[in-house]
GROMACS .gro file of N, CA, C and O in nm:
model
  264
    1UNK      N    1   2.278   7.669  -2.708
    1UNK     CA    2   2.314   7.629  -2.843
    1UNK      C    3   2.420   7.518  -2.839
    1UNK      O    4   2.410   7.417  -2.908
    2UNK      N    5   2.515   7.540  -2.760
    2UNK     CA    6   2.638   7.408  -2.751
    2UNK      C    7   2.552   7.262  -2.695
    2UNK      O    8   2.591   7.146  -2.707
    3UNK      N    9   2.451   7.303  -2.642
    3UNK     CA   10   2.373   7.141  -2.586
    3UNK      C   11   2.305   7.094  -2.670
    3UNK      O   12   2.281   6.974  -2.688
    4UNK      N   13   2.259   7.206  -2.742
    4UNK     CA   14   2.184   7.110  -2.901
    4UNK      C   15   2.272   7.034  -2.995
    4UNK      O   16   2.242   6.930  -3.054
    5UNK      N   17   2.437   7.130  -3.003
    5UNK     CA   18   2.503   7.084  -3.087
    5UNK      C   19   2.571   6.970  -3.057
    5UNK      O   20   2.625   6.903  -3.145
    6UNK      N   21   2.577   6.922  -2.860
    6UNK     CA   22   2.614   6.814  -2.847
    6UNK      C   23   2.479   6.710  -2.842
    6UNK      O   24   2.504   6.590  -2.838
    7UNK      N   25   2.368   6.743  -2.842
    7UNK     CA   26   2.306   6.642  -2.861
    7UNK      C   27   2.287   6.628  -3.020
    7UNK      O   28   2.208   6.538  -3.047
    8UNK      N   29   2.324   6.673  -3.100
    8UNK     CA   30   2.339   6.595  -3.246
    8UNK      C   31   2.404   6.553  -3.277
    8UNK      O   32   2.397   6.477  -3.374
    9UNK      N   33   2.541   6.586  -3.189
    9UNK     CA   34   2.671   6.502  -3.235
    9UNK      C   35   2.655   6.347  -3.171
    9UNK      O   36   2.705   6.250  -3.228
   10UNK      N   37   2.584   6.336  -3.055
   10UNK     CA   38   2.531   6.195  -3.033
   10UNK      C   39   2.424   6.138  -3.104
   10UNK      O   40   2.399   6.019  -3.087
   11UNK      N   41   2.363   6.201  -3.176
   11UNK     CA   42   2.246   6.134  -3.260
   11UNK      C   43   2.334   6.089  -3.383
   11UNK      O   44   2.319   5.986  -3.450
   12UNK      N   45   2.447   6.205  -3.401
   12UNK     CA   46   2.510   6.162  -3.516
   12UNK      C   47   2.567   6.064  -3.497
   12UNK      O   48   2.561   5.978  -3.586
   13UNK      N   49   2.659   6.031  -3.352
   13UNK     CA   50   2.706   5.864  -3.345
   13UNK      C   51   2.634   5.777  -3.376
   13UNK      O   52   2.668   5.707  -3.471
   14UNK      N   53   2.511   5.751  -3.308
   14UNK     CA   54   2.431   5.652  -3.280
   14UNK      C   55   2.394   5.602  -3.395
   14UNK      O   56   2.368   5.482  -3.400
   15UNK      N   57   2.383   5.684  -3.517
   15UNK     CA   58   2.369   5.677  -3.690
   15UNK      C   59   2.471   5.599  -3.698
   15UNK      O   60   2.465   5.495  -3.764
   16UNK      N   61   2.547   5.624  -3.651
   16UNK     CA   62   2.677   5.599  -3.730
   16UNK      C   63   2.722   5.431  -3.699
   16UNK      O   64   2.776   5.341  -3.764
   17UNK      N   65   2.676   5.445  -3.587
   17UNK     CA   66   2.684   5.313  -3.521
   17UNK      C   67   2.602   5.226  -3.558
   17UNK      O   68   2.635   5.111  -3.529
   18UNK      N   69   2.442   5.245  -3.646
   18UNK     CA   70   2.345   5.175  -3.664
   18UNK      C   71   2.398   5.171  -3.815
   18UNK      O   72   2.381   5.061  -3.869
   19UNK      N   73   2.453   5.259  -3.884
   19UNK     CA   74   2.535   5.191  -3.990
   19UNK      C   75   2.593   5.126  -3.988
   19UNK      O   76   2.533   5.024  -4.022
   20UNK      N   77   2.669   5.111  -3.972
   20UNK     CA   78   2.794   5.014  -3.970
   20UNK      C   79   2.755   4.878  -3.860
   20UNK      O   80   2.843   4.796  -3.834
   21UNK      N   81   2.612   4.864  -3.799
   21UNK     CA   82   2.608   4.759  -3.773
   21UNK      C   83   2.478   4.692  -3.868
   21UNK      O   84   2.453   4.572  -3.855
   22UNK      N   85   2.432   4.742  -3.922
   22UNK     CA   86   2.333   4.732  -4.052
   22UNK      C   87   2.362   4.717  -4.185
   22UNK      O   88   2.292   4.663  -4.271
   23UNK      N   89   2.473   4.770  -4.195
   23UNK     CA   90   2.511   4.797  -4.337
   23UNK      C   91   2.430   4.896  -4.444
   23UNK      O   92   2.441   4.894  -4.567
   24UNK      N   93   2.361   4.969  -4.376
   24UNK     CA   94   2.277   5.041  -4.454
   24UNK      C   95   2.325   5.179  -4.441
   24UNK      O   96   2.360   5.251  -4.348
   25UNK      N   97   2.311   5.189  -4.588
   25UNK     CA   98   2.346   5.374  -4.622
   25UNK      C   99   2.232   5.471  -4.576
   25UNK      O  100   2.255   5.584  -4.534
   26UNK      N  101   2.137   5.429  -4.586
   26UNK     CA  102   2.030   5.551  -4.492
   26UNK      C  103   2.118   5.569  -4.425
   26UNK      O  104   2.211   5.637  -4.468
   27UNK      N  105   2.122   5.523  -4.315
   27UNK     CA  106   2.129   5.517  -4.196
   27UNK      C  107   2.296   5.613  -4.217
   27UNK      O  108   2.311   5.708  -4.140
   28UNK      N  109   2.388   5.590  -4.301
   28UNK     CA  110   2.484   5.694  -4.287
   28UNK      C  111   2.504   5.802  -4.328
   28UNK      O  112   2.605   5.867  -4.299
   29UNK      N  113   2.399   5.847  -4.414
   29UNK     CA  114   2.351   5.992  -4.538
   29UNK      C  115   2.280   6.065  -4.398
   29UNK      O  116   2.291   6.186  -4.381
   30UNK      N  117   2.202   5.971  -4.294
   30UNK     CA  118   2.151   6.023  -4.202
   30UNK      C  119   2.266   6.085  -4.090
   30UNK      O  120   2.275   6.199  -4.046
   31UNK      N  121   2.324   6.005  -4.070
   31UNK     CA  122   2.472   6.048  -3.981
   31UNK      C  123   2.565   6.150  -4.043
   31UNK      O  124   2.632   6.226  -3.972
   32UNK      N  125   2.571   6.150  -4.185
   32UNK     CA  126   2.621   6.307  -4.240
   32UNK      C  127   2.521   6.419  -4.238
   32UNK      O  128   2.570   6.528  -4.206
   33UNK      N  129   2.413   6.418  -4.260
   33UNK     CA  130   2.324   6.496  -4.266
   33UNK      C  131   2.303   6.547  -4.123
   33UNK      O  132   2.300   6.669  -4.111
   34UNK      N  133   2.288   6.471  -4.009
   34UNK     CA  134   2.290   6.541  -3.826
   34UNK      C  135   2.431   6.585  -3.828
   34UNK      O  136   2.448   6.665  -3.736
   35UNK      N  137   2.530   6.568  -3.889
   35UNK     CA  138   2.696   6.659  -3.881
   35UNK      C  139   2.665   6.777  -3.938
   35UNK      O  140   2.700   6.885  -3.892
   36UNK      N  141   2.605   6.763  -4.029
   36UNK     CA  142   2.643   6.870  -4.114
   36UNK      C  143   2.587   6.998  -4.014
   36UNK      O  144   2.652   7.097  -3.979
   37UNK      N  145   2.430   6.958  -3.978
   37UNK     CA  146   2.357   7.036  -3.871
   37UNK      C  147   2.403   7.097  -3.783
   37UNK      O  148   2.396   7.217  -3.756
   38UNK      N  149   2.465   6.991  -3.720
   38UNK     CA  150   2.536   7.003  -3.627
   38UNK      C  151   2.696   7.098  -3.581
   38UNK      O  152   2.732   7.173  -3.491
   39UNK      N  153   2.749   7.041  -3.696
   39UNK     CA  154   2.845   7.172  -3.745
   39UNK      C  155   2.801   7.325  -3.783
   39UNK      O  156   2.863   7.414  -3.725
   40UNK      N  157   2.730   7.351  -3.848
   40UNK     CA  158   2.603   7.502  -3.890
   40UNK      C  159   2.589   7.570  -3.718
   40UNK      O  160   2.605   7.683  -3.673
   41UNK      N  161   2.557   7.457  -3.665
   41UNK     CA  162   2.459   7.552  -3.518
   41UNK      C  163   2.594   7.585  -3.438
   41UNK      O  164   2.602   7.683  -3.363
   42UNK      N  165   2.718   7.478  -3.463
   42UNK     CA  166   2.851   7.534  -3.380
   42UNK      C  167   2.886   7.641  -3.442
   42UNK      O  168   2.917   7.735  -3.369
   43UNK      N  169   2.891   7.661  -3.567
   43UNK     CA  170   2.924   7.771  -3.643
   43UNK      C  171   2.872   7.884  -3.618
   43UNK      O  172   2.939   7.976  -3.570
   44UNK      N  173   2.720   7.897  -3.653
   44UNK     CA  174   2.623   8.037  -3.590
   44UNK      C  175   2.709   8.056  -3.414
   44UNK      O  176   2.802   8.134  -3.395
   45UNK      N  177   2.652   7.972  -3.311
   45UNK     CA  178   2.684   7.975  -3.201
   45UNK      C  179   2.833   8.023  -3.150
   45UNK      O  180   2.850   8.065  -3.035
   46UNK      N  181   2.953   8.012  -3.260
   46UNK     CA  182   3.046   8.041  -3.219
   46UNK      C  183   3.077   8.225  -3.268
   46UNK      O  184   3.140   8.309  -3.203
   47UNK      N  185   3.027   8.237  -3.361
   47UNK     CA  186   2.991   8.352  -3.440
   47UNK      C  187   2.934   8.466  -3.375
   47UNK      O  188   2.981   8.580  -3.373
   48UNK      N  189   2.815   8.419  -3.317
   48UNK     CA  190   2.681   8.488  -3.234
   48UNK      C  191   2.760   8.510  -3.128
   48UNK      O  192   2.723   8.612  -3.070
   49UNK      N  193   2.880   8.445  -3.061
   49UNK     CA  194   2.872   8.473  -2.891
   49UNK      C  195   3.002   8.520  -2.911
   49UNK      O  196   3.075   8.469  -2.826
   50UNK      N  197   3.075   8.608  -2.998
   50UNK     CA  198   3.184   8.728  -2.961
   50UNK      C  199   3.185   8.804  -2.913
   50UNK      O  200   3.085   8.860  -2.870
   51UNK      N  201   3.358   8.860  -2.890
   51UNK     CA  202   3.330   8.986  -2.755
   51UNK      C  203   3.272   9.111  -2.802
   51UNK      O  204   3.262   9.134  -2.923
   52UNK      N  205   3.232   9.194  -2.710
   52UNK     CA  206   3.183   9.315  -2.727
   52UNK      C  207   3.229   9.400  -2.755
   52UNK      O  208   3.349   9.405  -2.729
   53UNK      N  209   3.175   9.501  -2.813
   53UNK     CA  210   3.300   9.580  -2.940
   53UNK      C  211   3.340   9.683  -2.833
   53UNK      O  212   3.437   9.742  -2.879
   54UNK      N  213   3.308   9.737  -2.700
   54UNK     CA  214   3.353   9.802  -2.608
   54UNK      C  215   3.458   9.714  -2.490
   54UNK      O  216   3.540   9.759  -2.411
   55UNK      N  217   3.425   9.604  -2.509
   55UNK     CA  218   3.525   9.504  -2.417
   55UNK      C  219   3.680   9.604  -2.392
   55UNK      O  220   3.765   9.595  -2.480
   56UNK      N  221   3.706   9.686  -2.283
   56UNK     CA  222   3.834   9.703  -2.300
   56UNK      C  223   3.963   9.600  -2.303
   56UNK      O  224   4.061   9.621  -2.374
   57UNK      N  225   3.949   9.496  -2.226
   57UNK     CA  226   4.020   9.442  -2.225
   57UNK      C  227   4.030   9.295  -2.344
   57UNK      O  228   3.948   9.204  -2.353
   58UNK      N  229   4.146   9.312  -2.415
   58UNK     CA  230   4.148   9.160  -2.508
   58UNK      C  231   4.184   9.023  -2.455
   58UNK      O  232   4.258   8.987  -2.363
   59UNK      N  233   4.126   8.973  -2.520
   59UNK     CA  234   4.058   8.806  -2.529
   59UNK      C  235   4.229   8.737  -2.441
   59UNK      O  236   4.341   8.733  -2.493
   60UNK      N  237   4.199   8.703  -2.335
   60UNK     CA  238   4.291   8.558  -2.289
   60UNK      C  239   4.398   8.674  -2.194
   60UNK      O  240   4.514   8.638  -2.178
   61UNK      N  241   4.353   8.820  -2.131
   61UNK     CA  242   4.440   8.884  -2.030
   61UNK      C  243   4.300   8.873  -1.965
   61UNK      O  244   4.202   8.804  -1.993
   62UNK      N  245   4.327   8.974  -1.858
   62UNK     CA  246   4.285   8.987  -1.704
   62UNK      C  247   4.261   9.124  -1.714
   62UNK      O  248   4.321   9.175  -1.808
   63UNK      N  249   4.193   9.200  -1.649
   63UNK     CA  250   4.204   9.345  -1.590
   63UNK      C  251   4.285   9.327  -1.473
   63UNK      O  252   4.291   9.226  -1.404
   64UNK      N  253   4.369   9.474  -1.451
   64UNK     CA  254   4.411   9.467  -1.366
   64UNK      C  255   4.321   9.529  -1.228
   64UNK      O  256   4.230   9.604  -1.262
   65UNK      N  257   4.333   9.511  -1.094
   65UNK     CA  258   4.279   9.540  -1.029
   65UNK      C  259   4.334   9.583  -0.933
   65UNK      O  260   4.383   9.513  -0.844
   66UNK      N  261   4.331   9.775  -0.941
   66UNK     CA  262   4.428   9.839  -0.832
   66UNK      C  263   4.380   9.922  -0.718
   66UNK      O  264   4.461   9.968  -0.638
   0.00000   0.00000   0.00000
């Protein structure tokens, strides 16, 4: 899911870049529209991949190992 969301965030440049060397608004309704996408699938993806509700140990320690 993070490789899709970085490959739209480059489709979204490349819009962005063909705007502003075109001058054409397609072309930047198109570059908001692959963000917006693009933002949604980071969103699900960040959502979808939390810890497990048995995880003993919390987020950013270590187990110890004795």
């Amino acid at each position: 899911m993070l490789v899709l969301t970085l490959v739209l965030a480059a489709i979204g440049f490349a819009l962005l870049v063909a705007a502003l060397a075109t001058g054409s608004v397609a072309w930047a309704w198109g570059c908001i529209l692959i963000c917006i996408i693009g933002a949604g699938t980071l969103l699900v993806s960040a959502l979808a991949g939390g810890r497990p509700e048995n995880d003993p140990v919390p987020p950013g320690r270590h187990a110890r190992k004795d």
